Amino acid sequence: MKKSIAILFTALFSLLAANSAFCQIEKYDPNANAIADVKAAIHLAKKTNKHVFVKVGGNWCSWCKLYAEFTHDNEDIANIMEDNYIKVLVNWSKENKNPAAMEYLKFPQRFGYPVFVIIDGNGTIIHTQNSAYLEQGNGYDKNKIMQFLMGWTPKAVDPDTYKN
């Protein structure tokens, strides 16, 4: 009996530790003013010649956690994000569905979670990405994520990039 309790305790501790690691990587705040956060990111993107990468999801979302862990540990993806995007987390949960932010973002929740919205420095939504297209098997595909991120950088959408 003591051995069973010890195994159960160890399993519970491991689960809590894994969840705690996610919280250190990324945590959605149901109390955040999501629309203000998005607008502040747009302002910063304009000043820094970057785009805004909005990730809509919640702490309840297993695929949101998986994406956070996968991209956090990947140096190539981290570099693309650092060089080209201002990241904003927008919570969507039973505690707060952030209706003003969802309306501004053109209701991206229709694609499931997480869903990514790319906004330029003028506040124009230039792309909404269903994250399911970035998956492979039971996880995410690095090449698909890299293609997606590189395809929506400021340079990639600048017409001057393609002139002679």
PDB file of C-alpha atoms in Angstrom:
ATOM      1  CA  MET A   1       0.000   0.000   0.000  1.00  0.00           C
ATOM      2  CA  LYS A   2       2.798   2.433   0.900  1.00  0.00           C
ATOM      3  CA  LYS A   3       4.510   1.616  -2.387  1.00  0.00           C
ATOM      4  CA  SER A   4       1.303   2.391  -4.343  1.00  0.00           C
ATOM      5  CA  ILE A   5       0.933   5.715  -2.554  1.00  0.00           C
ATOM      6  CA  ALA A   6       4.570   6.563  -3.281  1.00  0.00           C
ATOM      7  CA  ILE A   7       4.100   5.768  -6.995  1.00  0.00           C
ATOM      8  CA  LEU A   8       0.909   7.843  -7.100  1.00  0.00           C
ATOM      9  CA  PHE A   9       2.641  10.738  -5.333  1.00  0.00           C
ATOM     10  CA  THR A  10       5.589  10.554  -7.762  1.00  0.00           C
ATOM     11  CA  ALA A  11       3.251  10.558 -10.780  1.00  0.00           C
ATOM     12  CA  LEU A  12       1.292  13.512  -9.383  1.00  0.00           C
ATOM     13  CA  PHE A  13       4.507  15.420  -8.647  1.00  0.00           C
ATOM     14  CA  SER A  14       5.760  14.782 -12.206  1.00  0.00           C
ATOM     15  CA  LEU A  15       2.480  16.036 -13.667  1.00  0.00           C
ATOM     16  CA  LEU A  16       2.599  19.182 -11.540  1.00  0.00           C
ATOM     17  CA  ALA A  17       6.233  19.789 -12.468  1.00  0.00           C
ATOM     18  CA  ALA A  18       5.453  19.478 -16.174  1.00  0.00           C
ATOM     19  CA  ASN A  19       2.514  21.876 -15.853  1.00  0.00           C
ATOM     20  CA  SER A  20       4.657  24.274 -13.852  1.00  0.00           C
ATOM     21  CA  ALA A  21       7.316  24.219 -16.603  1.00  0.00           C
ATOM     22  CA  PHE A  22       4.649  25.279 -19.102  1.00  0.00           C
ATOM     23  CA  CYS A  23       3.558  28.133 -16.838  1.00  0.00           C
ATOM     24  CA  GLN A  24       7.138  29.406 -16.815  1.00  0.00           C
ATOM     25  CA  ILE A  25       7.233  29.350 -20.630  1.00  0.00           C
ATOM     26  CA  GLU A  26       3.872  30.926 -21.288  1.00  0.00           C
ATOM     27  CA  LYS A  27       0.759  31.721 -19.285  1.00  0.00           C
ATOM     28  CA  TYR A  28      -2.512  33.182 -20.506  1.00  0.00           C
ATOM     29  CA  ASP A  29      -4.015  35.787 -18.187  1.00  0.00           C
ATOM     30  CA  PRO A  30      -7.832  35.712 -18.152  1.00  0.00           C
ATOM     31  CA  ASN A  31      -7.772  39.117 -16.408  1.00  0.00           C
ATOM     32  CA  ALA A  32      -5.579  40.825 -19.006  1.00  0.00           C
ATOM     33  CA  ASN A  33      -7.036  43.573 -21.157  1.00  0.00           C
ATOM     34  CA  ALA A  34      -6.451  41.676 -24.401  1.00  0.00           C
ATOM     35  CA  ILE A  35      -7.490  44.449 -26.776  1.00  0.00           C
ATOM     36  CA  ALA A  36      -5.175  46.912 -24.995  1.00  0.00           C
ATOM     37  CA  ASP A  37      -2.348  44.361 -25.174  1.00  0.00           C
ATOM     38  CA  VAL A  38      -2.886  43.880 -28.920  1.00  0.00           C
ATOM     39  CA  LYS A  39      -2.978  47.635 -29.569  1.00  0.00           C
ATOM     40  CA  ALA A  40       0.182  48.182 -27.496  1.00  0.00           C
ATOM     41  CA  ALA A  41       1.914  45.447 -29.505  1.00  0.00           C
ATOM     42  CA  ILE A  42       0.820  47.104 -32.759  1.00  0.00           C
ATOM     43  CA  HIS A  43       2.288  50.401 -31.583  1.00  0.00           C
ATOM     44  CA  LEU A  44       5.588  48.686 -30.707  1.00  0.00           C
ATOM     45  CA  ALA A  45       5.597  46.753 -34.001  1.00  0.00           C
ATOM     46  CA  LYS A  46       5.267  50.011 -35.926  1.00  0.00           C
ATOM     47  CA  LYS A  47       8.238  51.508 -34.049  1.00  0.00           C
ATOM     48  CA  THR A  48      10.433  48.420 -34.521  1.00  0.00           C
ATOM     49  CA  ASN A  49       9.415  47.459 -38.080  1.00  0.00           C
ATOM     50  CA  LYS A  50       8.007  44.117 -36.945  1.00  0.00           C
ATOM     51  CA  HIS A  51       4.648  42.388 -37.132  1.00  0.00           C
ATOM     52  CA  VAL A  52       2.464  41.313 -34.244  1.00  0.00           C
ATOM     53  CA  PHE A  53       2.084  37.583 -33.636  1.00  0.00           C
ATOM     54  CA  VAL A  54      -1.121  37.007 -31.676  1.00  0.00           C
ATOM     55  CA  LYS A  55      -1.597  33.571 -30.190  1.00  0.00           C
ATOM     56  CA  VAL A  56      -5.188  32.973 -29.110  1.00  0.00           C
ATOM     57  CA  GLY A  57      -5.735  30.128 -26.681  1.00  0.00           C
ATOM     58  CA  GLY A  58      -5.820  29.380 -22.991  1.00  0.00           C
ATOM     59  CA  ASN A  59      -4.168  27.619 -20.107  1.00  0.00           C
ATOM     60  CA  TRP A  60      -6.708  24.815 -20.595  1.00  0.00           C
ATOM     61  CA  CYS A  61      -5.508  24.121 -24.161  1.00  0.00           C
ATOM     62  CA  SER A  62      -3.156  21.145 -24.522  1.00  0.00           C
ATOM     63  CA  TRP A  63      -2.160  22.116 -28.099  1.00  0.00           C
ATOM     64  CA  CYS A  64      -1.359  25.660 -26.895  1.00  0.00           C
ATOM     65  CA  LYS A  65       0.982  24.172 -24.304  1.00  0.00           C
ATOM     66  CA  LEU A  66       2.511  21.827 -26.849  1.00  0.00           C
ATOM     67  CA  TYR A  67       3.175  24.699 -29.275  1.00  0.00           C
ATOM     68  CA  ALA A  68       4.719  26.803 -26.485  1.00  0.00           C
ATOM     69  CA  GLU A  69       7.056  23.987 -25.451  1.00  0.00           C
ATOM     70  CA  PHE A  70       7.967  23.048 -29.018  1.00  0.00           C
ATOM     71  CA  THR A  71       8.783  26.599 -30.120  1.00  0.00           C
ATOM     72  CA  HIS A  72      10.429  27.649 -26.861  1.00  0.00           C
ATOM     73  CA  ASP A  73      13.048  24.936 -27.193  1.00  0.00           C
ATOM     74  CA  ASN A  74      13.805  25.615 -30.854  1.00  0.00           C
ATOM     75  CA  GLU A  75      16.525  28.203 -31.507  1.00  0.00           C
ATOM     76  CA  ASP A  76      15.639  28.717 -35.192  1.00  0.00           C
ATOM     77  CA  ILE A  77      12.013  29.485 -34.407  1.00  0.00           C
ATOM     78  CA  ALA A  78      12.976  31.669 -31.441  1.00  0.00           C
ATOM     79  CA  ASN A  79      15.293  33.712 -33.681  1.00  0.00           C
ATOM     80  CA  ILE A  80      12.604  34.273 -36.322  1.00  0.00           C
ATOM     81  CA  MET A  81      10.189  35.371 -33.628  1.00  0.00           C
ATOM     82  CA  GLU A  82      12.728  37.700 -31.993  1.00  0.00           C
ATOM     83  CA  ASP A  83      13.748  39.307 -35.296  1.00  0.00           C
ATOM     84  CA  ASN A  84      10.297  39.746 -36.832  1.00  0.00           C
ATOM     85  CA  TYR A  85       7.452  39.656 -34.332  1.00  0.00           C
ATOM     86  CA  ILE A  86       6.019  41.167 -31.172  1.00  0.00           C
ATOM     87  CA  LYS A  87       4.180  38.316 -29.456  1.00  0.00           C
ATOM     88  CA  VAL A  88       0.882  38.706 -27.628  1.00  0.00           C
ATOM     89  CA  LEU A  89      -1.120  36.020 -25.856  1.00  0.00           C
ATOM     90  CA  VAL A  90      -4.882  36.491 -25.967  1.00  0.00           C
ATOM     91  CA  ASN A  91      -6.842  34.389 -23.527  1.00  0.00           C
ATOM     92  CA  TRP A  92     -10.030  32.665 -24.605  1.00  0.00           C
ATOM     93  CA  SER A  93     -11.597  30.709 -21.772  1.00  0.00           C
ATOM     94  CA  LYS A  94     -14.832  30.322 -19.854  1.00  0.00           C
ATOM     95  CA  GLU A  95     -13.500  32.988 -17.453  1.00  0.00           C
ATOM     96  CA  ASN A  96     -12.973  35.526 -20.245  1.00  0.00           C
ATOM     97  CA  LYS A  97     -13.721  35.114 -23.920  1.00  0.00           C
ATOM     98  CA  ASN A  98     -12.339  38.596 -24.682  1.00  0.00           C
ATOM     99  CA  PRO A  99     -15.168  39.599 -27.030  1.00  0.00           C
ATOM    100  CA  ALA A 100     -13.638  42.972 -28.016  1.00  0.00           C
ATOM    101  CA  ALA A 101     -10.324  41.333 -28.943  1.00  0.00           C
ATOM    102  CA  MET A 102     -12.073  38.505 -30.803  1.00  0.00           C
ATOM    103  CA  GLU A 103     -14.078  41.019 -32.827  1.00  0.00           C
ATOM    104  CA  TYR A 104     -10.956  43.061 -33.639  1.00  0.00           C
ATOM    105  CA  LEU A 105      -9.135  39.872 -34.673  1.00  0.00           C
ATOM    106  CA  LYS A 106     -12.094  38.902 -36.931  1.00  0.00           C
ATOM    107  CA  PHE A 107     -13.249  36.000 -34.725  1.00  0.00           C
ATOM    108  CA  PRO A 108     -10.273  33.645 -35.157  1.00  0.00           C
ATOM    109  CA  GLN A 109     -11.666  31.155 -32.639  1.00  0.00           C
ATOM    110  CA  ARG A 110     -13.579  29.591 -35.528  1.00  0.00           C
ATOM    111  CA  PHE A 111     -10.335  27.783 -36.392  1.00  0.00           C
ATOM    112  CA  GLY A 112      -9.847  26.188 -32.966  1.00  0.00           C
ATOM    113  CA  TYR A 113      -6.922  26.656 -30.577  1.00  0.00           C
ATOM    114  CA  PRO A 114      -4.313  27.790 -30.698  1.00  0.00           C
ATOM    115  CA  VAL A 115      -4.948  30.125 -33.575  1.00  0.00           C
ATOM    116  CA  PHE A 116      -2.400  32.684 -34.761  1.00  0.00           C
ATOM    117  CA  VAL A 117      -3.149  36.140 -36.124  1.00  0.00           C
ATOM    118  CA  ILE A 118      -0.492  38.238 -37.842  1.00  0.00           C
ATOM    119  CA  ILE A 119      -0.995  42.015 -37.724  1.00  0.00           C
ATOM    120  CA  ASP A 120       1.187  44.658 -39.342  1.00  0.00           C
ATOM    121  CA  GLY A 121       2.370  47.857 -37.656  1.00  0.00           C
ATOM    122  CA  ASN A 122      -0.639  49.744 -39.021  1.00  0.00           C
ATOM    123  CA  GLY A 123      -3.055  47.426 -37.235  1.00  0.00           C
ATOM    124  CA  THR A 124      -4.116  45.554 -40.365  1.00  0.00           C
ATOM    125  CA  ILE A 125      -4.702  41.837 -39.979  1.00  0.00           C
ATOM    126  CA  ILE A 126      -2.693  40.256 -42.750  1.00  0.00           C
ATOM    127  CA  HIS A 127      -3.141  36.567 -41.926  1.00  0.00           C
ATOM    128  CA  THR A 128      -4.977  34.157 -39.629  1.00  0.00           C
ATOM    129  CA  GLN A 129      -3.417  30.719 -39.271  1.00  0.00           C
ATOM    130  CA  ASN A 130      -5.224  27.560 -38.252  1.00  0.00           C
ATOM    131  CA  SER A 131      -2.525  25.802 -36.212  1.00  0.00           C
ATOM    132  CA  ALA A 132      -3.766  22.369 -37.296  1.00  0.00           C
ATOM    133  CA  TYR A 133      -1.954  22.948 -40.612  1.00  0.00           C
ATOM    134  CA  LEU A 134       1.328  23.178 -38.685  1.00  0.00           C
ATOM    135  CA  GLU A 135       0.904  19.815 -37.016  1.00  0.00           C
ATOM    136  CA  GLN A 136       2.439  16.476 -37.792  1.00  0.00           C
ATOM    137  CA  GLY A 137       1.362  13.369 -35.942  1.00  0.00           C
ATOM    138  CA  ASN A 138       0.933  14.145 -32.259  1.00  0.00           C
ATOM    139  CA  GLY A 139       2.947  17.370 -32.373  1.00  0.00           C
ATOM    140  CA  TYR A 140       4.115  20.245 -34.498  1.00  0.00           C
ATOM    141  CA  ASP A 141       6.311  20.218 -37.591  1.00  0.00           C
ATOM    142  CA  LYS A 142       9.307  22.551 -37.466  1.00  0.00           C
ATOM    143  CA  ASN A 143       9.466  23.050 -41.241  1.00  0.00           C
ATOM    144  CA  LYS A 144       5.773  23.995 -41.444  1.00  0.00           C
ATOM    145  CA  ILE A 145       6.165  26.459 -38.575  1.00  0.00           C
ATOM    146  CA  MET A 146       9.283  27.981 -40.119  1.00  0.00           C
ATOM    147  CA  GLN A 147       7.530  28.367 -43.507  1.00  0.00           C
ATOM    148  CA  PHE A 148       4.540  29.991 -41.847  1.00  0.00           C
ATOM    149  CA  LEU A 149       6.618  32.420 -39.784  1.00  0.00           C
ATOM    150  CA  MET A 150       8.964  33.328 -42.650  1.00  0.00           C
ATOM    151  CA  GLY A 151       6.026  33.827 -45.012  1.00  0.00           C
ATOM    152  CA  TRP A 152       4.558  36.634 -42.901  1.00  0.00           C
ATOM    153  CA  THR A 153       7.637  38.630 -41.862  1.00  0.00           C
ATOM    154  CA  PRO A 154       7.712  42.334 -42.760  1.00  0.00           C
ATOM    155  CA  LYS A 155      10.287  41.588 -45.463  1.00  0.00           C
ATOM    156  CA  ALA A 156       8.233  38.735 -46.952  1.00  0.00           C
ATOM    157  CA  VAL A 157       5.151  40.909 -47.429  1.00  0.00           C
ATOM    158  CA  ASP A 158       7.048  43.992 -48.644  1.00  0.00           C
ATOM    159  CA  PRO A 159       6.612  44.347 -52.441  1.00  0.00           C
ATOM    160  CA  ASP A 160      10.073  45.950 -52.695  1.00  0.00           C
ATOM    161  CA  THR A 161      11.559  42.584 -51.694  1.00  0.00           C
ATOM    162  CA  TYR A 162      10.513  41.194 -55.065  1.00  0.00           C
ATOM    163  CA  LYS A 163      11.516  44.064 -57.337  1.00  0.00           C
ATOM    164  CA  ASN A 164      14.686  43.303 -59.298  1.00  0.00           C
TER     165      ASN A 164
END
